[in-house]
Structures are given as structure tokens and as C-alpha cells.
Amino acid sequence: MIKWIIWAVSFVSLYVGVFWLQVYYLKGEKKERTKRFPTVSIIVPAWNEEAGLWKTIHSIVNLKYPKEKLEVIIVDHGSVDKTAEVANKLIQTYPEYNIRLIHKTRAKGHVKAHATNEGLKYANGELVACVDADSVVMEDSVRLMVDYFEEENVGAVISTIKVSQPKNIYEKIQHLEYIFATFTRSLMSKADTLHISQGALSIYKRNLLSKYGGFDEKNITEDLEIAMRLKYYGHRILLCKESVSYTRVPSTFMALWDQRVRWFRGFMYNAVKFRKMAFSKK
């Protein structure tokens, strides 16, 4: 009996392995660079981010993208540090860019979705990019990503995330984890099964965000939820592997533990919320 179980497991493992190898080496159509530059609203939700906000905005204004096609919306979500002061200095430093500061009062139970939705109220772009205030985007990241929206029924495009300057053991482990995550997400994108977006840099069609009611303000992993919702309604989510953004990661065991508990709770909540997607032919 054990022999047959081993044979069955080996066969299934081999079948799955060969399938994903085929997906990995599948050559997609060569993507032609479009000459169209859609307007992009970049929302940066910030809660006590005085330390990292300057680097984030500096990376945004150095994007290789027509500055008249960009607007940057910093949402100060009830910060008690100097986030607002830093934001105002950035506005003065880069007057040639359309940067604005929006204030959102932080109430009990508020999550990042409240700040992001506040930014959506002021967004005018055809596309909406969400960038965490502790992340840095590479200069060609947005330009590479917008090309993917020329494909049929694409609702969102995500970037490759890398860990910014990993130093201790916890950061280095996450550095390796993020490399593996990029590999798996690349496979999922090619197989059209990707259902994940992230805060470091993701771009969405603004009309779809408006149509489906923005980000879920009762959700602790709003980026996962909006991706699953777009997928639920039949929209594609793609990874632009060449587009790179860097983010800070937890540097202590307890900070990492708290993050992963939140991620797991969010995954379970959204898996139940979108349970009709399981085993659905659609």
C-alpha cells in the first residue's frame, strides 16, 4: 500500500513540476513599447513616516515619465511626528511637480485603506499607483508597467519587490523570500492566475477602483483584497518583472511575527470572503 502511495505522490509531483517548468519557459509575445503616456495619480499613504517619506518622493520625482502626466498625492493619516512638515518641504523642493498633501484624521480601527481611499477622492489620473511611504521605486518602473495596460482586460499591474539594504539575519531571510516570491508570481502571471497586489508599487485602473468601491476599509490586507476582487470580477492582474521597487522589511523577530500574523489573518479573511472563486471554472 505504501509503495502505491509513493508512486502516486511521485507521479503527481512530476506532473506538477513539468507543468510549471513549461509555464516558466513559456515565451510570451514580445511587448512593444507604446508611445502613449496615460496620466498616473500616485497615492502615498503616510502614517508617522517622517524618516522614509523623503526617499520615497525623491524616487517618484526621478521617474522617467513625463512630469505633466504625473500627480503625487501624499495622505497624512493622522501622523504625530513630522510627516506633514516633511511633506510640505518636499512640495516646496519640487514645485515643478504636481504634489499635494491631504490630511485624513485617524480614528480608532482605521487601516491604510482609509488613507488610500481619501487619496482616491483627489486622483484625476487614468491610472492610480499606490506606493508605501517606506518604499523606493526605480526610475523606469512606472513606464514599464503602464505598457501592460494595453493588453486585454488588465485591471492591475504589480512590480517586482526587493528588500532595501538587508543587514541582519531577519532581513536577509526576507530578501531570499522575496526573490522566491518574484519567481512564483512570475509563474502565476504567465498562467493568468495571479491574484496578489502589494503596497510597494502597484498600479490600477482608476475607473475600476471607482466602479468597485475603492479599497475595503474593514480589511487589514487591503492590497490582497482589491486584487482578489478584481480577479473575482474577471480582470487580469499581471507582474511586470522588469519593474523594480525596494521596500523596508521588519528587522526584529517580533515585528516580523506581527506582520506575518496580520498577513495570515488577512489571507484567511479574504479566502472566506471570495470562497466562491475556489473550484470555479470562471
PDB file of C-alpha atoms in Angstrom:
ATOM      1  CA  MET A   1       0.000   0.000   0.000  1.00  0.00           C
ATOM      2  CA  ILE A   2       2.785   2.396   0.942  1.00  0.00           C
ATOM      3  CA  LYS A   3       4.517   1.642  -2.364  1.00  0.00           C
ATOM      4  CA  TRP A   4       1.423   2.726  -4.342  1.00  0.00           C
ATOM      5  CA  ILE A   5       1.089   5.895  -2.263  1.00  0.00           C
ATOM      6  CA  ILE A   6       4.729   6.764  -3.007  1.00  0.00           C
ATOM      7  CA  TRP A   7       4.167   6.097  -6.713  1.00  0.00           C
ATOM      8  CA  ALA A   8       1.051   8.314  -6.727  1.00  0.00           C
ATOM      9  CA  VAL A   9       2.790  11.166  -4.914  1.00  0.00           C
ATOM     10  CA  SER A  10       5.805  10.906  -7.212  1.00  0.00           C
ATOM     11  CA  PHE A  11       3.620  10.947 -10.321  1.00  0.00           C
ATOM     12  CA  VAL A  12       1.619  13.972  -9.189  1.00  0.00           C
ATOM     13  CA  SER A  13       4.794  15.814  -8.145  1.00  0.00           C
ATOM     14  CA  LEU A  14       6.423  15.086 -11.502  1.00  0.00           C
ATOM     15  CA  TYR A  15       3.307  16.198 -13.390  1.00  0.00           C
ATOM     16  CA  VAL A  16       3.065  19.459 -11.440  1.00  0.00           C
ATOM     17  CA  GLY A  17       6.798  20.069 -11.787  1.00  0.00           C
ATOM     18  CA  VAL A  18       6.775  19.563 -15.564  1.00  0.00           C
ATOM     19  CA  PHE A  19       3.714  21.796 -15.901  1.00  0.00           C
ATOM     20  CA  TRP A  20       5.319  24.719 -14.047  1.00  0.00           C
ATOM     21  CA  LEU A  21       8.598  24.260 -15.924  1.00  0.00           C
ATOM     22  CA  GLN A  22       6.646  24.616 -19.166  1.00  0.00           C
ATOM     23  CA  VAL A  23       4.975  27.742 -17.800  1.00  0.00           C
ATOM     24  CA  TYR A  24       8.312  29.186 -16.697  1.00  0.00           C
ATOM     25  CA  TYR A  25       9.946  28.695 -20.092  1.00  0.00           C
ATOM     26  CA  LEU A  26       6.853  29.775 -21.975  1.00  0.00           C
ATOM     27  CA  LYS A  27       7.790  32.649 -24.224  1.00  0.00           C
ATOM     28  CA  GLY A  28       5.242  35.403 -24.188  1.00  0.00           C
ATOM     29  CA  GLU A  29       4.722  37.805 -27.003  1.00  0.00           C
ATOM     30  CA  LYS A  30       7.385  40.436 -27.236  1.00  0.00           C
ATOM     31  CA  LYS A  31       5.938  43.538 -25.662  1.00  0.00           C
ATOM     32  CA  GLU A  32       6.223  46.589 -27.852  1.00  0.00           C
ATOM     33  CA  ARG A  33       6.795  49.878 -26.095  1.00  0.00           C
ATOM     34  CA  THR A  34       3.778  52.084 -26.544  1.00  0.00           C
ATOM     35  CA  LYS A  35       4.094  55.773 -27.267  1.00  0.00           C
ATOM     36  CA  ARG A  36       1.133  56.582 -25.062  1.00  0.00           C
ATOM     37  CA  PHE A  37       1.735  58.060 -21.626  1.00  0.00           C
ATOM     38  CA  PRO A  38      -1.508  57.792 -19.622  1.00  0.00           C
ATOM     39  CA  THR A  39      -1.943  60.124 -16.672  1.00  0.00           C
ATOM     40  CA  VAL A  40      -0.974  58.488 -13.391  1.00  0.00           C
ATOM     41  CA  SER A  41      -2.018  59.500  -9.892  1.00  0.00           C
ATOM     42  CA  ILE A  42       0.458  58.211  -7.308  1.00  0.00           C
ATOM     43  CA  ILE A  43      -1.042  57.878  -3.846  1.00  0.00           C
ATOM     44  CA  VAL A  44       1.374  57.703  -0.913  1.00  0.00           C
ATOM     45  CA  PRO A  45      -0.418  56.925   2.376  1.00  0.00           C
ATOM     46  CA  ALA A  46       1.765  58.005   5.286  1.00  0.00           C
ATOM     47  CA  TRP A  47       1.380  57.382   8.990  1.00  0.00           C
ATOM     48  CA  ASN A  48       4.389  58.550  11.026  1.00  0.00           C
ATOM     49  CA  GLU A  49       6.714  58.244   8.034  1.00  0.00           C
ATOM     50  CA  GLU A  50       8.967  61.253   8.511  1.00  0.00           C
ATOM     51  CA  ALA A  51      12.045  59.023   8.217  1.00  0.00           C
ATOM     52  CA  GLY A  52      11.276  57.410   4.867  1.00  0.00           C
ATOM     53  CA  LEU A  53       8.961  59.829   3.070  1.00  0.00           C
ATOM     54  CA  TRP A  54      11.745  61.950   1.611  1.00  0.00           C
ATOM     55  CA  LYS A  55      13.389  58.987  -0.154  1.00  0.00           C
ATOM     56  CA  THR A  56      10.044  57.773  -1.451  1.00  0.00           C
ATOM     57  CA  ILE A  57       9.014  61.094  -3.010  1.00  0.00           C
ATOM     58  CA  HIS A  58      12.533  61.709  -4.301  1.00  0.00           C
ATOM     59  CA  SER A  59      12.379  58.387  -6.181  1.00  0.00           C
ATOM     60  CA  ILE A  60       8.962  59.312  -7.609  1.00  0.00           C
ATOM     61  CA  VAL A  61      10.054  62.680  -8.966  1.00  0.00           C
ATOM     62  CA  ASN A  62      13.028  60.952 -10.608  1.00  0.00           C
ATOM     63  CA  LEU A  63      10.804  58.615 -12.592  1.00  0.00           C
ATOM     64  CA  LYS A  64      11.434  58.537 -16.330  1.00  0.00           C
ATOM     65  CA  TYR A  65       7.904  59.655 -17.052  1.00  0.00           C
ATOM     66  CA  PRO A  66       6.518  62.991 -18.307  1.00  0.00           C
ATOM     67  CA  LYS A  67       6.037  65.062 -15.164  1.00  0.00           C
ATOM     68  CA  GLU A  68       2.923  66.717 -16.595  1.00  0.00           C
ATOM     69  CA  LYS A  69       1.366  63.241 -16.690  1.00  0.00           C
ATOM     70  CA  LEU A  70       2.036  62.593 -13.006  1.00  0.00           C
ATOM     71  CA  GLU A  71       0.348  63.770  -9.851  1.00  0.00           C
ATOM     72  CA  VAL A  72       1.507  62.789  -6.381  1.00  0.00           C
ATOM     73  CA  ILE A  73      -0.961  62.679  -3.508  1.00  0.00           C
ATOM     74  CA  ILE A  74       0.546  62.324  -0.041  1.00  0.00           C
ATOM     75  CA  VAL A  75      -2.087  61.370   2.520  1.00  0.00           C
ATOM     76  CA  ASP A  76      -1.044  62.186   6.083  1.00  0.00           C
ATOM     77  CA  HIS A  77      -3.125  59.694   8.067  1.00  0.00           C
ATOM     78  CA  GLY A  78      -3.114  61.332  11.486  1.00  0.00           C
ATOM     79  CA  SER A  79       0.652  61.283  11.961  1.00  0.00           C
ATOM     80  CA  VAL A  80       2.004  62.507  15.298  1.00  0.00           C
ATOM     81  CA  ASP A  81       5.561  63.001  14.030  1.00  0.00           C
ATOM     82  CA  LYS A  82       6.862  65.429  11.398  1.00  0.00           C
ATOM     83  CA  THR A  83       5.378  63.655   8.384  1.00  0.00           C
ATOM     84  CA  ALA A  84       3.287  66.697   7.366  1.00  0.00           C
ATOM     85  CA  GLU A  85       6.258  69.027   7.805  1.00  0.00           C
ATOM     86  CA  VAL A  86       8.440  66.810   5.614  1.00  0.00           C
ATOM     87  CA  ALA A  87       5.673  66.619   3.001  1.00  0.00           C
ATOM     88  CA  ASN A  88       5.372  70.416   2.836  1.00  0.00           C
ATOM     89  CA  LYS A  89       9.141  70.753   2.432  1.00  0.00           C
ATOM     90  CA  LEU A  90       9.000  68.257  -0.445  1.00  0.00           C
ATOM     91  CA  ILE A  91       6.273  70.291  -2.138  1.00  0.00           C
ATOM     92  CA  GLN A  92       8.487  73.380  -1.875  1.00  0.00           C
ATOM     93  CA  THR A  93      11.558  71.466  -3.072  1.00  0.00           C
ATOM     94  CA  TYR A  94       9.834  70.169  -6.218  1.00  0.00           C
ATOM     95  CA  PRO A  95       7.485  72.984  -7.286  1.00  0.00           C
ATOM     96  CA  GLU A  96       7.589  71.819 -10.914  1.00  0.00           C
ATOM     97  CA  TYR A  97       5.778  68.612  -9.911  1.00  0.00           C
ATOM     98  CA  ASN A  98       2.126  68.314  -9.039  1.00  0.00           C
ATOM     99  CA  ILE A  99       2.477  67.217  -5.404  1.00  0.00           C
ATOM    100  CA  ARG A 100      -0.253  67.803  -2.874  1.00  0.00           C
ATOM    101  CA  LEU A 101      -0.703  66.978   0.782  1.00  0.00           C
ATOM    102  CA  ILE A 102      -4.046  65.674   2.040  1.00  0.00           C
ATOM    103  CA  HIS A 103      -4.885  65.257   5.715  1.00  0.00           C
ATOM    104  CA  LYS A 104      -7.003  62.361   6.917  1.00  0.00           C
ATOM    105  CA  THR A 105      -7.939  62.098  10.582  1.00  0.00           C
ATOM    106  CA  ARG A 106      -7.021  58.727  12.032  1.00  0.00           C
ATOM    107  CA  ALA A 107      -9.817  57.226  14.089  1.00  0.00           C
ATOM    108  CA  LYS A 108      -9.903  54.014  16.114  1.00  0.00           C
ATOM    109  CA  GLY A 109      -9.979  50.994  13.830  1.00  0.00           C
ATOM    110  CA  HIS A 110      -8.621  52.860  10.828  1.00  0.00           C
ATOM    111  CA  VAL A 111      -6.349  50.938   8.465  1.00  0.00           C
ATOM    112  CA  LYS A 112      -4.307  52.008   5.439  1.00  0.00           C
ATOM    113  CA  ALA A 113      -7.346  51.638   3.182  1.00  0.00           C
ATOM    114  CA  HIS A 114      -8.902  54.727   4.803  1.00  0.00           C
ATOM    115  CA  ALA A 115      -5.920  56.851   3.760  1.00  0.00           C
ATOM    116  CA  THR A 116      -5.751  55.350   0.272  1.00  0.00           C
ATOM    117  CA  ASN A 117      -9.457  55.943  -0.344  1.00  0.00           C
ATOM    118  CA  GLU A 118      -9.038  59.529   0.807  1.00  0.00           C
ATOM    119  CA  GLY A 119      -6.344  59.945  -1.830  1.00  0.00           C
ATOM    120  CA  LEU A 120      -8.623  58.402  -4.457  1.00  0.00           C
ATOM    121  CA  LYS A 121     -11.079  61.269  -3.940  1.00  0.00           C
ATOM    122  CA  TYR A 122      -8.466  63.657  -5.331  1.00  0.00           C
ATOM    123  CA  ALA A 123      -6.998  61.396  -8.018  1.00  0.00           C
ATOM    124  CA  ASN A 124      -7.509  62.527 -11.622  1.00  0.00           C
ATOM    125  CA  GLY A 125      -5.268  60.079 -13.434  1.00  0.00           C
ATOM    126  CA  GLU A 126      -6.383  57.358 -15.805  1.00  0.00           C
ATOM    127  CA  LEU A 127      -4.269  55.025 -13.698  1.00  0.00           C
ATOM    128  CA  VAL A 128      -3.732  55.015  -9.939  1.00  0.00           C
ATOM    129  CA  ALA A 129      -0.441  53.860  -8.434  1.00  0.00           C
ATOM    130  CA  CYS A 130      -0.141  53.034  -4.749  1.00  0.00           C
ATOM    131  CA  VAL A 131       3.291  53.419  -3.167  1.00  0.00           C
ATOM    132  CA  ASP A 132       4.099  52.837   0.503  1.00  0.00           C
ATOM    133  CA  ALA A 133       5.912  55.669   2.255  1.00  0.00           C
ATOM    134  CA  ASP A 134       8.763  53.317   3.178  1.00  0.00           C
ATOM    135  CA  SER A 135       9.416  52.197  -0.395  1.00  0.00           C
ATOM    136  CA  VAL A 136      11.579  53.409  -3.265  1.00  0.00           C
ATOM    137  CA  VAL A 137      10.688  52.973  -6.932  1.00  0.00           C
ATOM    138  CA  MET A 138      13.224  52.651  -9.738  1.00  0.00           C
ATOM    139  CA  GLU A 139      13.245  55.348 -12.406  1.00  0.00           C
ATOM    140  CA  ASP A 140      11.770  53.220 -15.220  1.00  0.00           C
ATOM    141  CA  SER A 141       9.315  51.240 -13.073  1.00  0.00           C
ATOM    142  CA  VAL A 142       6.089  53.098 -13.902  1.00  0.00           C
ATOM    143  CA  ARG A 143       6.917  53.446 -17.603  1.00  0.00           C
ATOM    144  CA  LEU A 144       7.406  49.707 -17.915  1.00  0.00           C
ATOM    145  CA  MET A 145       4.204  48.917 -16.037  1.00  0.00           C
ATOM    146  CA  VAL A 146       1.807  51.130 -17.982  1.00  0.00           C
ATOM    147  CA  ASP A 147       2.565  49.206 -21.180  1.00  0.00           C
ATOM    148  CA  TYR A 148       0.822  46.159 -19.702  1.00  0.00           C
ATOM    149  CA  PHE A 149      -2.489  48.001 -19.595  1.00  0.00           C
ATOM    150  CA  GLU A 150      -2.591  47.807 -23.386  1.00  0.00           C
ATOM    151  CA  GLU A 151      -3.401  44.107 -23.004  1.00  0.00           C
ATOM    152  CA  GLU A 152      -6.988  42.971 -22.834  1.00  0.00           C
ATOM    153  CA  ASN A 153      -8.922  43.281 -19.573  1.00  0.00           C
ATOM    154  CA  VAL A 154      -5.958  44.099 -17.329  1.00  0.00           C
ATOM    155  CA  GLY A 155      -7.126  45.585 -14.041  1.00  0.00           C
ATOM    156  CA  ALA A 156      -3.827  45.884 -12.177  1.00  0.00           C
ATOM    157  CA  VAL A 157      -0.083  45.504 -12.682  1.00  0.00           C
ATOM    158  CA  ILE A 158       2.409  44.866  -9.893  1.00  0.00           C
ATOM    159  CA  SER A 159       6.149  45.345  -9.686  1.00  0.00           C
ATOM    160  CA  THR A 160       8.981  43.132  -8.503  1.00  0.00           C
ATOM    161  CA  ILE A 161       9.742  43.854  -4.850  1.00  0.00           C
ATOM    162  CA  LYS A 162      13.221  43.689  -3.410  1.00  0.00           C
ATOM    163  CA  VAL A 163      14.392  44.241   0.144  1.00  0.00           C
ATOM    164  CA  SER A 164      16.185  47.517   0.669  1.00  0.00           C
ATOM    165  CA  GLN A 165      19.690  47.013   2.088  1.00  0.00           C
ATOM    166  CA  PRO A 166      19.199  43.832   4.155  1.00  0.00           C
ATOM    167  CA  LYS A 167      21.535  43.820   7.137  1.00  0.00           C
ATOM    168  CA  ASN A 168      20.634  41.377   9.905  1.00  0.00           C
ATOM    169  CA  ILE A 169      19.528  37.756   9.675  1.00  0.00           C
ATOM    170  CA  TYR A 170      15.791  38.540   9.618  1.00  0.00           C
ATOM    171  CA  GLU A 171      16.150  40.991   6.749  1.00  0.00           C
ATOM    172  CA  LYS A 172      18.406  38.634   4.777  1.00  0.00           C
ATOM    173  CA  ILE A 173      15.939  35.760   5.151  1.00  0.00           C
ATOM    174  CA  GLN A 174      13.182  38.018   3.814  1.00  0.00           C
ATOM    175  CA  HIS A 175      15.491  39.075   0.991  1.00  0.00           C
ATOM    176  CA  LEU A 176      15.642  35.439  -0.156  1.00  0.00           C
ATOM    177  CA  GLU A 177      11.914  35.031   0.435  1.00  0.00           C
ATOM    178  CA  TYR A 178      11.119  37.996  -1.813  1.00  0.00           C
ATOM    179  CA  ILE A 179      13.291  36.549  -4.597  1.00  0.00           C
ATOM    180  CA  PHE A 180      11.346  33.296  -4.407  1.00  0.00           C
ATOM    181  CA  ALA A 181       8.052  35.244  -4.298  1.00  0.00           C
ATOM    182  CA  THR A 182       9.003  37.026  -7.526  1.00  0.00           C
ATOM    183  CA  PHE A 183       9.625  33.652  -9.170  1.00  0.00           C
ATOM    184  CA  THR A 184       6.257  32.223  -8.103  1.00  0.00           C
ATOM    185  CA  ARG A 185       4.391  35.403  -9.021  1.00  0.00           C
ATOM    186  CA  SER A 186       6.058  35.347 -12.429  1.00  0.00           C
ATOM    187  CA  LEU A 187       4.715  31.827 -12.962  1.00  0.00           C
ATOM    188  CA  MET A 188       1.254  32.851 -11.770  1.00  0.00           C
ATOM    189  CA  SER A 189       1.271  35.885 -14.047  1.00  0.00           C
ATOM    190  CA  LYS A 190       2.160  33.755 -17.069  1.00  0.00           C
ATOM    191  CA  ALA A 191      -0.583  31.255 -16.176  1.00  0.00           C
ATOM    192  CA  ASP A 192      -3.019  34.158 -15.594  1.00  0.00           C
ATOM    193  CA  THR A 193      -3.687  33.066 -12.008  1.00  0.00           C
ATOM    194  CA  LEU A 194      -2.052  35.987 -10.177  1.00  0.00           C
ATOM    195  CA  HIS A 195      -4.390  37.397  -7.519  1.00  0.00           C
ATOM    196  CA  ILE A 196      -1.978  39.480  -5.436  1.00  0.00           C
ATOM    197  CA  SER A 197      -1.014  43.136  -5.381  1.00  0.00           C
ATOM    198  CA  GLN A 198       1.260  44.931  -2.930  1.00  0.00           C
ATOM    199  CA  GLY A 199       1.812  48.318  -1.374  1.00  0.00           C
ATOM    200  CA  ALA A 200       5.390  48.846  -2.534  1.00  0.00           C
ATOM    201  CA  LEU A 201       4.201  49.640  -6.082  1.00  0.00           C
ATOM    202  CA  SER A 202       1.004  48.506  -7.743  1.00  0.00           C
ATOM    203  CA  ILE A 203      -0.920  50.298 -10.480  1.00  0.00           C
ATOM    204  CA  TYR A 204      -4.676  50.033 -11.023  1.00  0.00           C
ATOM    205  CA  LYS A 205      -7.219  51.354 -13.492  1.00  0.00           C
ATOM    206  CA  ARG A 206      -8.930  54.208 -11.690  1.00  0.00           C
ATOM    207  CA  ASN A 207     -12.328  53.559 -13.300  1.00  0.00           C
ATOM    208  CA  LEU A 208     -12.307  50.013 -11.882  1.00  0.00           C
ATOM    209  CA  LEU A 209     -11.433  51.219  -8.391  1.00  0.00           C
ATOM    210  CA  SER A 210     -14.340  53.655  -8.610  1.00  0.00           C
ATOM    211  CA  LYS A 211     -16.664  51.025 -10.044  1.00  0.00           C
ATOM    212  CA  TYR A 212     -15.970  48.524  -7.259  1.00  0.00           C
ATOM    213  CA  GLY A 213     -15.985  50.991  -4.372  1.00  0.00           C
ATOM    214  CA  GLY A 214     -12.283  51.541  -3.725  1.00  0.00           C
ATOM    215  CA  PHE A 215     -10.301  49.696  -1.082  1.00  0.00           C
ATOM    216  CA  ASP A 216     -12.020  47.717   1.652  1.00  0.00           C
ATOM    217  CA  GLU A 217     -11.738  49.797   4.828  1.00  0.00           C
ATOM    218  CA  LYS A 218     -12.604  46.818   7.027  1.00  0.00           C
ATOM    219  CA  ASN A 219      -9.702  44.785   5.673  1.00  0.00           C
ATOM    220  CA  ILE A 220      -6.257  44.562   7.254  1.00  0.00           C
ATOM    221  CA  THR A 221      -4.697  43.417   3.958  1.00  0.00           C
ATOM    222  CA  GLU A 222      -6.442  45.794   1.580  1.00  0.00           C
ATOM    223  CA  ASP A 223      -3.943  45.211  -1.233  1.00  0.00           C
ATOM    224  CA  LEU A 224      -4.681  41.480  -1.299  1.00  0.00           C
ATOM    225  CA  GLU A 225      -8.414  42.116  -1.080  1.00  0.00           C
ATOM    226  CA  ILE A 226      -8.585  44.544  -4.008  1.00  0.00           C
ATOM    227  CA  ALA A 227      -6.547  42.144  -6.159  1.00  0.00           C
ATOM    228  CA  MET A 228      -8.856  39.254  -5.363  1.00  0.00           C
ATOM    229  CA  ARG A 229     -11.879  41.461  -6.011  1.00  0.00           C
ATOM    230  CA  LEU A 230     -10.588  42.460  -9.429  1.00  0.00           C
ATOM    231  CA  LYS A 231      -9.894  38.798 -10.174  1.00  0.00           C
ATOM    232  CA  TYR A 232     -13.372  37.874  -8.916  1.00  0.00           C
ATOM    233  CA  TYR A 233     -14.929  40.231 -11.465  1.00  0.00           C
ATOM    234  CA  GLY A 234     -12.875  38.793 -14.294  1.00  0.00           C
ATOM    235  CA  HIS A 235      -9.995  41.266 -14.564  1.00  0.00           C
ATOM    236  CA  ARG A 236      -6.401  40.195 -15.081  1.00  0.00           C
ATOM    237  CA  ILE A 237      -3.504  41.002 -12.771  1.00  0.00           C
ATOM    238  CA  LEU A 238      -0.012  40.888 -14.235  1.00  0.00           C
ATOM    239  CA  LEU A 239       3.527  41.115 -12.916  1.00  0.00           C
ATOM    240  CA  CYS A 240       5.950  43.424 -14.675  1.00  0.00           C
ATOM    241  CA  LYS A 241       9.118  41.604 -13.698  1.00  0.00           C
ATOM    242  CA  GLU A 242      11.427  44.301 -15.078  1.00  0.00           C
ATOM    243  CA  SER A 243       9.818  46.972 -12.895  1.00  0.00           C
ATOM    244  CA  VAL A 244      11.538  47.045  -9.521  1.00  0.00           C
ATOM    245  CA  SER A 245      10.662  48.675  -6.221  1.00  0.00           C
ATOM    246  CA  TYR A 246      12.536  48.436  -2.937  1.00  0.00           C
ATOM    247  CA  THR A 247      10.907  48.286   0.472  1.00  0.00           C
ATOM    248  CA  ARG A 248      11.919  48.124   4.106  1.00  0.00           C
ATOM    249  CA  VAL A 249      11.098  44.941   5.979  1.00  0.00           C
ATOM    250  CA  PRO A 250      10.789  44.054   9.680  1.00  0.00           C
ATOM    251  CA  SER A 251      14.199  43.884  11.322  1.00  0.00           C
ATOM    252  CA  THR A 252      13.242  42.114  14.564  1.00  0.00           C
ATOM    253  CA  PHE A 253      11.584  38.793  15.289  1.00  0.00           C
ATOM    254  CA  MET A 254       8.554  40.352  16.983  1.00  0.00           C
ATOM    255  CA  ALA A 255       7.996  42.867  14.167  1.00  0.00           C
ATOM    256  CA  LEU A 256       8.232  40.048  11.628  1.00  0.00           C
ATOM    257  CA  TRP A 257       5.887  37.880  13.706  1.00  0.00           C
ATOM    258  CA  ASP A 258       3.283  40.659  13.930  1.00  0.00           C
ATOM    259  CA  GLN A 259       3.472  41.257  10.178  1.00  0.00           C
ATOM    260  CA  ARG A 260       3.018  37.591   9.314  1.00  0.00           C
ATOM    261  CA  VAL A 261       0.126  37.155  11.751  1.00  0.00           C
ATOM    262  CA  ARG A 262      -1.581  40.118  10.081  1.00  0.00           C
ATOM    263  CA  TRP A 263      -0.894  38.698   6.619  1.00  0.00           C
ATOM    264  CA  PHE A 264      -2.231  35.271   7.617  1.00  0.00           C
ATOM    265  CA  ARG A 265      -5.360  36.744   9.192  1.00  0.00           C
ATOM    266  CA  GLY A 266      -5.901  38.820   6.057  1.00  0.00           C
ATOM    267  CA  PHE A 267      -5.413  35.789   3.830  1.00  0.00           C
ATOM    268  CA  MET A 268      -7.937  33.743   5.801  1.00  0.00           C
ATOM    269  CA  TYR A 269     -10.456  36.593   5.836  1.00  0.00           C
ATOM    270  CA  ASN A 270     -10.192  37.136   2.089  1.00  0.00           C
ATOM    271  CA  ALA A 271     -10.209  33.424   1.313  1.00  0.00           C
ATOM    272  CA  VAL A 272     -13.573  33.214   3.077  1.00  0.00           C
ATOM    273  CA  LYS A 273     -14.832  36.435   1.506  1.00  0.00           C
ATOM    274  CA  PHE A 274     -14.074  35.174  -2.002  1.00  0.00           C
ATOM    275  CA  ARG A 275     -14.727  31.487  -1.343  1.00  0.00           C
ATOM    276  CA  LYS A 276     -16.888  31.285  -4.480  1.00  0.00           C
ATOM    277  CA  MET A 277     -13.691  31.603  -6.520  1.00  0.00           C
ATOM    278  CA  ALA A 278     -12.497  28.201  -5.298  1.00  0.00           C
ATOM    279  CA  PHE A 279     -13.041  25.432  -7.888  1.00  0.00           C
ATOM    280  CA  SER A 280     -14.877  27.911 -10.115  1.00  0.00           C
ATOM    281  CA  LYS A 281     -14.480  27.284 -13.856  1.00  0.00           C
ATOM    282  CA  LYS A 282     -14.702  31.028 -14.428  1.00  0.00           C
TER     283      LYS A 282
END
